[in-house]
Amino acid sequence: MSRIGYTLMTEQSGPRQLVEYAAAAERAGFDFEVSSDHFSPWLTEQGHAPYAWSVLGAITQVTSRVELMTYVTCPTMRYHPAVVAQKAATMALLSQGRFTLGLGSGENLNEHTVGRAWPPVARRQEMLVEAVEIIRRLLAGELLTFHGEHFSVDGSRLWDLPGDDERVRLALAVAGDKGIEHFAPIADDLVATEPLGDLVQTWNGVEGATRIGDGARAIGQIPICWDPDEKRAVARAHEQFRWFAGGWKVNSDLPTTAGFAGATQFVTPDDVADSIPCGPDLDKIVEAVGAFWEAGFTDVALVQVGDEHQDRFLAEAAGPLLERLRAAAP
């Protein structure tokens, strides 16, 4: 049966609110929770960007069952991979083995803040492959000296490591054949935000990859905008999530909220409503999530758009929605 997750959107809520939502989402019955990791929101209307790792550390202390995950962290520019390994090991210990490290090649929006030039996608993928090697070796307890093309580590080890029963899984974000070719052999799980069956099929065909459904997971994500008032839901989705229409190839390269505002100026509320289920109709949400199951995904994290009505969604809609999703899941 597919697992249903809840997304902690650091771009639309402050840190204390996110911790409260995480506890409420566990009570509502979600199987896992994922957190974005951004230095900036996509749009000024979203208005937030707290440090995801502090938030996740706090969440480990107000939850006891749900799995936790970064969705996703870039370990190549804003963070050095050795530091990411240390953060992941600490999260594994705090959560008592409930943490998965989701990794990706990054977005200019977040990584340009440290003043480094934004590399082309092929180079970003090379950097991520090298970063994963460093992270895995440090998580394995190695005293590591490493000098690669992109990163160096000098005589370093992690002093607080999870045991075998708390091992950190590495999930890597992919968006095309090249990424899958690079990442499938070195990842435990797949991450993608589009329900494309070709992603799962291609992943399963890569030599050395753990097959989806046979030890590996395919973890998707879908925005929804539940609200008793459909018109209000569409308006909120347009205000907060119109950036979503650009797709990964565009969104990964834009450097500022002003860039996203310009790129989305002609996106209409109707455009957003066509791609995001909005309003009180739970069956419409179930139908949209079903595209991920049909594509072979094992896990789907829901994004309830906007901080407004987040409490009400978790208190009123999440339970009935989870019941319907689980009844419909393969």
PDB file of N, CA and C in Angstrom, residues 158-223:
ATOM      1  N   LEU A 158      32.865  11.517  11.714  1.00  0.00           N
ATOM      2  CA  LEU A 158      31.688  11.866  12.508  1.00  0.00           C
ATOM      3  C   LEU A 158      31.774  11.154  13.852  1.00  0.00           C
ATOM      4  N   TRP A 159      31.605  11.892  14.924  1.00  0.00           N
ATOM      5  CA  TRP A 159      31.776  11.326  16.256  1.00  0.00           C
ATOM      6  C   TRP A 159      30.470  10.810  16.863  1.00  0.00           C
ATOM      7  N   ASP A 160      29.358  11.255  16.354  1.00  0.00           N
ATOM      8  CA  ASP A 160      28.058  10.754  16.811  1.00  0.00           C
ATOM      9  C   ASP A 160      27.345  10.153  15.614  1.00  0.00           C
ATOM     10  N   LEU A 161      27.354   8.837  15.563  1.00  0.00           N
ATOM     11  CA  LEU A 161      26.814   8.124  14.416  1.00  0.00           C
ATOM     12  C   LEU A 161      25.651   7.220  14.815  1.00  0.00           C
ATOM     13  N   PRO A 162      24.653   7.102  13.953  1.00  0.00           N
ATOM     14  CA  PRO A 162      23.561   6.155  14.230  1.00  0.00           C
ATOM     15  C   PRO A 162      24.046   4.716  14.073  1.00  0.00           C
ATOM     16  N   GLY A 163      23.386   3.806  14.780  1.00  0.00           N
ATOM     17  CA  GLY A 163      23.693   2.397  14.618  1.00  0.00           C
ATOM     18  C   GLY A 163      23.063   1.836  13.358  1.00  0.00           C
ATOM     19  N   ASP A 164      23.279   0.545  13.131  1.00  0.00           N
ATOM     20  CA  ASP A 164      22.769  -0.093  11.916  1.00  0.00           C
ATOM     21  C   ASP A 164      21.252  -0.004  11.816  1.00  0.00           C
ATOM     22  N   ASP A 165      20.562  -0.039  12.962  1.00  0.00           N
ATOM     23  CA  ASP A 165      19.103   0.017  12.942  1.00  0.00           C
ATOM     24  C   ASP A 165      18.580   1.446  12.777  1.00  0.00           C
ATOM     25  N   GLU A 166      19.487   2.427  12.732  1.00  0.00           N
ATOM     26  CA  GLU A 166      19.098   3.821  12.533  1.00  0.00           C
ATOM     27  C   GLU A 166      19.749   4.393  11.265  1.00  0.00           C
ATOM     28  N   ARG A 167      20.142   3.526  10.370  1.00  0.00           N
ATOM     29  CA  ARG A 167      20.884   3.936   9.176  1.00  0.00           C
ATOM     30  C   ARG A 167      20.124   4.997   8.382  1.00  0.00           C
ATOM     31  N   VAL A 168      20.858   5.985   7.889  1.00  0.00           N
ATOM     32  CA  VAL A 168      20.263   7.060   7.099  1.00  0.00           C
ATOM     33  C   VAL A 168      20.134   6.615   5.646  1.00  0.00           C
ATOM     34  N   ARG A 169      18.916   6.605   5.142  1.00  0.00           N
ATOM     35  CA  ARG A 169      18.696   6.348   3.720  1.00  0.00           C
ATOM     36  C   ARG A 169      18.963   7.630   2.938  1.00  0.00           C
ATOM     37  N   LEU A 170      19.489   7.467   1.727  1.00  0.00           N
ATOM     38  CA  LEU A 170      19.728   8.600   0.838  1.00  0.00           C
ATOM     39  C   LEU A 170      18.759   8.520  -0.331  1.00  0.00           C
ATOM     40  N   ALA A 171      17.925   9.553  -0.461  1.00  0.00           N
ATOM     41  CA  ALA A 171      16.970   9.648  -1.566  1.00  0.00           C
ATOM     42  C   ALA A 171      17.412  10.796  -2.463  1.00  0.00           C
ATOM     43  N   LEU A 172      17.529  10.538  -3.762  1.00  0.00           N
ATOM     44  CA  LEU A 172      18.038  11.550  -4.680  1.00  0.00           C
ATOM     45  C   LEU A 172      16.976  11.995  -5.665  1.00  0.00           C
ATOM     46  N   ALA A 173      16.908  13.314  -5.876  1.00  0.00           N
ATOM     47  CA  ALA A 173      15.924  13.908  -6.777  1.00  0.00           C
ATOM     48  C   ALA A 173      16.382  13.759  -8.222  1.00  0.00           C
ATOM     49  N   VAL A 174      15.460  13.312  -9.087  1.00  0.00           N
ATOM     50  CA  VAL A 174      15.763  13.134 -10.509  1.00  0.00           C
ATOM     51  C   VAL A 174      14.658  13.790 -11.335  1.00  0.00           C
ATOM     52  N   ALA A 175      15.029  14.203 -12.545  1.00  0.00           N
ATOM     53  CA  ALA A 175      14.041  14.821 -13.422  1.00  0.00           C
ATOM     54  C   ALA A 175      14.200  14.386 -14.866  1.00  0.00           C
ATOM     55  N   GLY A 176      15.127  13.494 -15.146  1.00  0.00           N
ATOM     56  CA  GLY A 176      15.341  13.061 -16.522  1.00  0.00           C
ATOM     57  C   GLY A 176      16.310  11.897 -16.587  1.00  0.00           C
ATOM     58  N   ASP A 177      16.527  11.403 -17.799  1.00  0.00           N
ATOM     59  CA  ASP A 177      17.342  10.197 -17.983  1.00  0.00           C
ATOM     60  C   ASP A 177      18.767  10.377 -17.494  1.00  0.00           C
ATOM     61  N   LYS A 178      19.373  11.544 -17.747  1.00  0.00           N
ATOM     62  CA  LYS A 178      20.757  11.759 -17.338  1.00  0.00           C
ATOM     63  C   LYS A 178      20.901  11.714 -15.830  1.00  0.00           C
ATOM     64  N   GLY A 179      19.961  12.379 -15.141  1.00  0.00           N
ATOM     65  CA  GLY A 179      20.008  12.344 -13.692  1.00  0.00           C
ATOM     66  C   GLY A 179      19.837  10.943 -13.146  1.00  0.00           C
ATOM     67  N   ILE A 180      18.918  10.188 -13.723  1.00  0.00           N
ATOM     68  CA  ILE A 180      18.702   8.818 -13.275  1.00  0.00           C
ATOM     69  C   ILE A 180      19.944   7.970 -13.509  1.00  0.00           C
ATOM     70  N   GLU A 181      20.571   8.153 -14.653  1.00  0.00           N
ATOM     71  CA  GLU A 181      21.793   7.400 -14.965  1.00  0.00           C
ATOM     72  C   GLU A 181      22.880   7.656 -13.932  1.00  0.00           C
ATOM     73  N   HIS A 182      23.003   8.921 -13.483  1.00  0.00           N
ATOM     74  CA  HIS A 182      24.017   9.269 -12.489  1.00  0.00           C
ATOM     75  C   HIS A 182      23.648   8.795 -11.090  1.00  0.00           C
ATOM     76  N   PHE A 183      22.366   8.965 -10.726  1.00  0.00           N
ATOM     77  CA  PHE A 183      21.987   8.858  -9.323  1.00  0.00           C
ATOM     78  C   PHE A 183      21.410   7.513  -8.908  1.00  0.00           C
ATOM     79  N   ALA A 184      20.771   6.789  -9.817  1.00  0.00           N
ATOM     80  CA  ALA A 184      20.134   5.531  -9.430  1.00  0.00           C
ATOM     81  C   ALA A 184      21.112   4.541  -8.795  1.00  0.00           C
ATOM     82  N   PRO A 185      22.331   4.398  -9.313  1.00  0.00           N
ATOM     83  CA  PRO A 185      23.237   3.413  -8.706  1.00  0.00           C
ATOM     84  C   PRO A 185      23.750   3.801  -7.323  1.00  0.00           C
ATOM     85  N   ILE A 186      23.637   5.083  -6.940  1.00  0.00           N
ATOM     86  CA  ILE A 186      24.229   5.515  -5.665  1.00  0.00           C
ATOM     87  C   ILE A 186      23.168   5.902  -4.635  1.00  0.00           C
ATOM     88  N   ALA A 187      21.892   5.765  -4.975  1.00  0.00           N
ATOM     89  CA  ALA A 187      20.809   6.189  -4.083  1.00  0.00           C
ATOM     90  C   ALA A 187      20.062   4.984  -3.528  1.00  0.00           C
ATOM     91  N   ASP A 188      19.404   5.210  -2.398  1.00  0.00           N
ATOM     92  CA  ASP A 188      18.481   4.212  -1.861  1.00  0.00           C
ATOM     93  C   ASP A 188      17.084   4.395  -2.435  1.00  0.00           C
ATOM     94  N   ASP A 189      16.692   5.666  -2.670  1.00  0.00           N
ATOM     95  CA  ASP A 189      15.332   5.976  -3.097  1.00  0.00           C
ATOM     96  C   ASP A 189      15.343   7.076  -4.156  1.00  0.00           C
ATOM     97  N   LEU A 190      14.255   7.162  -4.906  1.00  0.00           N
ATOM     98  CA  LEU A 190      14.039   8.182  -5.932  1.00  0.00           C
ATOM     99  C   LEU A 190      13.119   9.262  -5.391  1.00  0.00           C
ATOM    100  N   VAL A 191      13.405  10.507  -5.753  1.00  0.00           N
ATOM    101  CA  VAL A 191      12.539  11.648  -5.443  1.00  0.00           C
ATOM    102  C   VAL A 191      12.170  12.336  -6.750  1.00  0.00           C
ATOM    103  N   ALA A 192      10.890  12.640  -6.940  1.00  0.00           N
ATOM    104  CA  ALA A 192      10.455  13.381  -8.120  1.00  0.00           C
ATOM    105  C   ALA A 192       9.121  14.038  -7.820  1.00  0.00           C
ATOM    106  N   THR A 193       8.878  15.181  -8.456  1.00  0.00           N
ATOM    107  CA  THR A 193       7.649  15.925  -8.203  1.00  0.00           C
ATOM    108  C   THR A 193       6.647  15.814  -9.341  1.00  0.00           C
ATOM    109  N   GLU A 194       6.943  15.004 -10.345  1.00  0.00           N
ATOM    110  CA  GLU A 194       6.001  14.770 -11.431  1.00  0.00           C
ATOM    111  C   GLU A 194       5.695  13.283 -11.521  1.00  0.00           C
ATOM    112  N   PRO A 195       4.434  12.906 -11.729  1.00  0.00           N
ATOM    113  CA  PRO A 195       4.054  11.491 -11.768  1.00  0.00           C
ATOM    114  C   PRO A 195       4.326  10.869 -13.140  1.00  0.00           C
ATOM    115  N   LEU A 196       5.594  10.726 -13.459  1.00  0.00           N
ATOM    116  CA  LEU A 196       5.986  10.208 -14.764  1.00  0.00           C
ATOM    117  C   LEU A 196       6.431   8.752 -14.622  1.00  0.00           C
ATOM    118  N   GLY A 197       5.699   7.856 -15.267  1.00  0.00           N
ATOM    119  CA  GLY A 197       6.045   6.441 -15.192  1.00  0.00           C
ATOM    120  C   GLY A 197       7.405   6.137 -15.782  1.00  0.00           C
ATOM    121  N   ASP A 198       7.839   6.949 -16.760  1.00  0.00           N
ATOM    122  CA  ASP A 198       9.147   6.715 -17.364  1.00  0.00           C
ATOM    123  C   ASP A 198      10.273   6.849 -16.354  1.00  0.00           C
ATOM    124  N   LEU A 199      10.085   7.699 -15.344  1.00  0.00           N
ATOM    125  CA  LEU A 199      11.126   7.861 -14.332  1.00  0.00           C
ATOM    126  C   LEU A 199      11.367   6.558 -13.584  1.00  0.00           C
ATOM    127  N   VAL A 200      10.279   5.941 -13.148  1.00  0.00           N
ATOM    128  CA  VAL A 200      10.402   4.688 -12.398  1.00  0.00           C
ATOM    129  C   VAL A 200      10.936   3.576 -13.296  1.00  0.00           C
ATOM    130  N   GLN A 201      10.419   3.490 -14.508  1.00  0.00           N
ATOM    131  CA  GLN A 201      10.872   2.444 -15.431  1.00  0.00           C
ATOM    132  C   GLN A 201      12.347   2.598 -15.769  1.00  0.00           C
ATOM    133  N   THR A 202      12.771   3.826 -16.027  1.00  0.00           N
ATOM    134  CA  THR A 202      14.178   4.055 -16.357  1.00  0.00           C
ATOM    135  C   THR A 202      15.067   3.745 -15.169  1.00  0.00           C
ATOM    136  N   TRP A 203      14.651   4.167 -13.993  1.00  0.00           N
ATOM    137  CA  TRP A 203      15.398   3.888 -12.768  1.00  0.00           C
ATOM    138  C   TRP A 203      15.598   2.376 -12.606  1.00  0.00           C
ATOM    139  N   ASN A 204      14.520   1.635 -12.763  1.00  0.00           N
ATOM    140  CA  ASN A 204      14.588   0.186 -12.577  1.00  0.00           C
ATOM    141  C   ASN A 204      15.446  -0.503 -13.627  1.00  0.00           C
ATOM    142  N   GLY A 205      15.705   0.176 -14.743  1.00  0.00           N
ATOM    143  CA  GLY A 205      16.526  -0.406 -15.788  1.00  0.00           C
ATOM    144  C   GLY A 205      17.998  -0.080 -15.690  1.00  0.00           C
ATOM    145  N   VAL A 206      18.387   0.771 -14.741  1.00  0.00           N
ATOM    146  CA  VAL A 206      19.786   1.159 -14.609  1.00  0.00           C
ATOM    147  C   VAL A 206      20.563   0.081 -13.855  1.00  0.00           C
ATOM    148  N   GLU A 207      21.681  -0.326 -14.413  1.00  0.00           N
ATOM    149  CA  GLU A 207      22.509  -1.351 -13.778  1.00  0.00           C
ATOM    150  C   GLU A 207      23.030  -0.840 -12.437  1.00  0.00           C
ATOM    151  N   GLY A 208      22.896  -1.656 -11.415  1.00  0.00           N
ATOM    152  CA  GLY A 208      23.375  -1.295 -10.090  1.00  0.00           C
ATOM    153  C   GLY A 208      22.354  -0.588  -9.223  1.00  0.00           C
ATOM    154  N   ALA A 209      21.190  -0.236  -9.789  1.00  0.00           N
ATOM    155  CA  ALA A 209      20.155   0.444  -9.012  1.00  0.00           C
ATOM    156  C   ALA A 209      19.288  -0.561  -8.272  1.00  0.00           C
ATOM    157  N   THR A 210      18.883  -0.198  -7.053  1.00  0.00           N
ATOM    158  CA  THR A 210      17.884  -0.987  -6.338  1.00  0.00           C
ATOM    159  C   THR A 210      16.522  -0.666  -6.931  1.00  0.00           C
ATOM    160  N   ARG A 211      15.759  -1.672  -7.310  1.00  0.00           N
ATOM    161  CA  ARG A 211      14.504  -1.463  -8.016  1.00  0.00           C
ATOM    162  C   ARG A 211      13.443  -0.848  -7.114  1.00  0.00           C
ATOM    163  N   ILE A 212      12.653   0.066  -7.697  1.00  0.00           N
ATOM    164  CA  ILE A 212      11.527   0.650  -6.979  1.00  0.00           C
ATOM    165  C   ILE A 212      10.522  -0.465  -6.665  1.00  0.00           C
ATOM    166  N   GLY A 213      10.103  -0.525  -5.413  1.00  0.00           N
ATOM    167  CA  GLY A 213       9.182  -1.565  -4.977  1.00  0.00           C
ATOM    168  C   GLY A 213       9.863  -2.828  -4.519  1.00  0.00           C
ATOM    169  N   ASP A 214      11.172  -2.898  -4.705  1.00  0.00           N
ATOM    170  CA  ASP A 214      11.941  -4.072  -4.288  1.00  0.00           C
ATOM    171  C   ASP A 214      13.128  -3.606  -3.450  1.00  0.00           C
ATOM    172  N   GLY A 215      12.833  -2.761  -2.458  1.00  0.00           N
ATOM    173  CA  GLY A 215      13.865  -2.217  -1.584  1.00  0.00           C
ATOM    174  C   GLY A 215      14.039  -0.727  -1.734  1.00  0.00           C
ATOM    175  N   ALA A 216      13.722  -0.178  -2.882  1.00  0.00           N
ATOM    176  CA  ALA A 216      13.795   1.269  -3.105  1.00  0.00           C
ATOM    177  C   ALA A 216      12.396   1.857  -3.174  1.00  0.00           C
ATOM    178  N   ARG A 217      12.281   3.116  -2.785  1.00  0.00           N
ATOM    179  CA  ARG A 217      11.015   3.835  -2.836  1.00  0.00           C
ATOM    180  C   ARG A 217      11.081   4.913  -3.913  1.00  0.00           C
ATOM    181  N   ALA A 218       9.941   5.238  -4.480  1.00  0.00           N
ATOM    182  CA  ALA A 218       9.799   6.403  -5.346  1.00  0.00           C
ATOM    183  C   ALA A 218       8.892   7.373  -4.606  1.00  0.00           C
ATOM    184  N   ILE A 219       9.438   8.522  -4.214  1.00  0.00           N
ATOM    185  CA  ILE A 219       8.747   9.435  -3.306  1.00  0.00           C
ATOM    186  C   ILE A 219       8.356  10.688  -4.082  1.00  0.00           C
ATOM    187  N   GLY A 220       7.054  10.841  -4.303  1.00  0.00           N
ATOM    188  CA  GLY A 220       6.543  11.985  -5.040  1.00  0.00           C
ATOM    189  C   GLY A 220       5.974  13.040  -4.116  1.00  0.00           C
ATOM    190  N   GLN A 221       5.550  14.140  -4.733  1.00  0.00           N
ATOM    191  CA  GLN A 221       4.969  15.241  -3.967  1.00  0.00           C
ATOM    192  C   GLN A 221       3.937  15.948  -4.832  1.00  0.00           C
ATOM    193  N   ILE A 222       2.815  16.329  -4.226  1.00  0.00           N
ATOM    194  CA  ILE A 222       1.757  16.987  -4.990  1.00  0.00           C
ATOM    195  C   ILE A 222       1.150  18.115  -4.171  1.00  0.00           C
ATOM    196  N   PRO A 223       1.018  19.327  -4.756  1.00  0.00           N
ATOM    197  CA  PRO A 223       0.335  20.406  -4.049  1.00  0.00           C
ATOM    198  C   PRO A 223      -1.175  20.256  -4.142  1.00  0.00           C
TER     199      PRO A 223
END
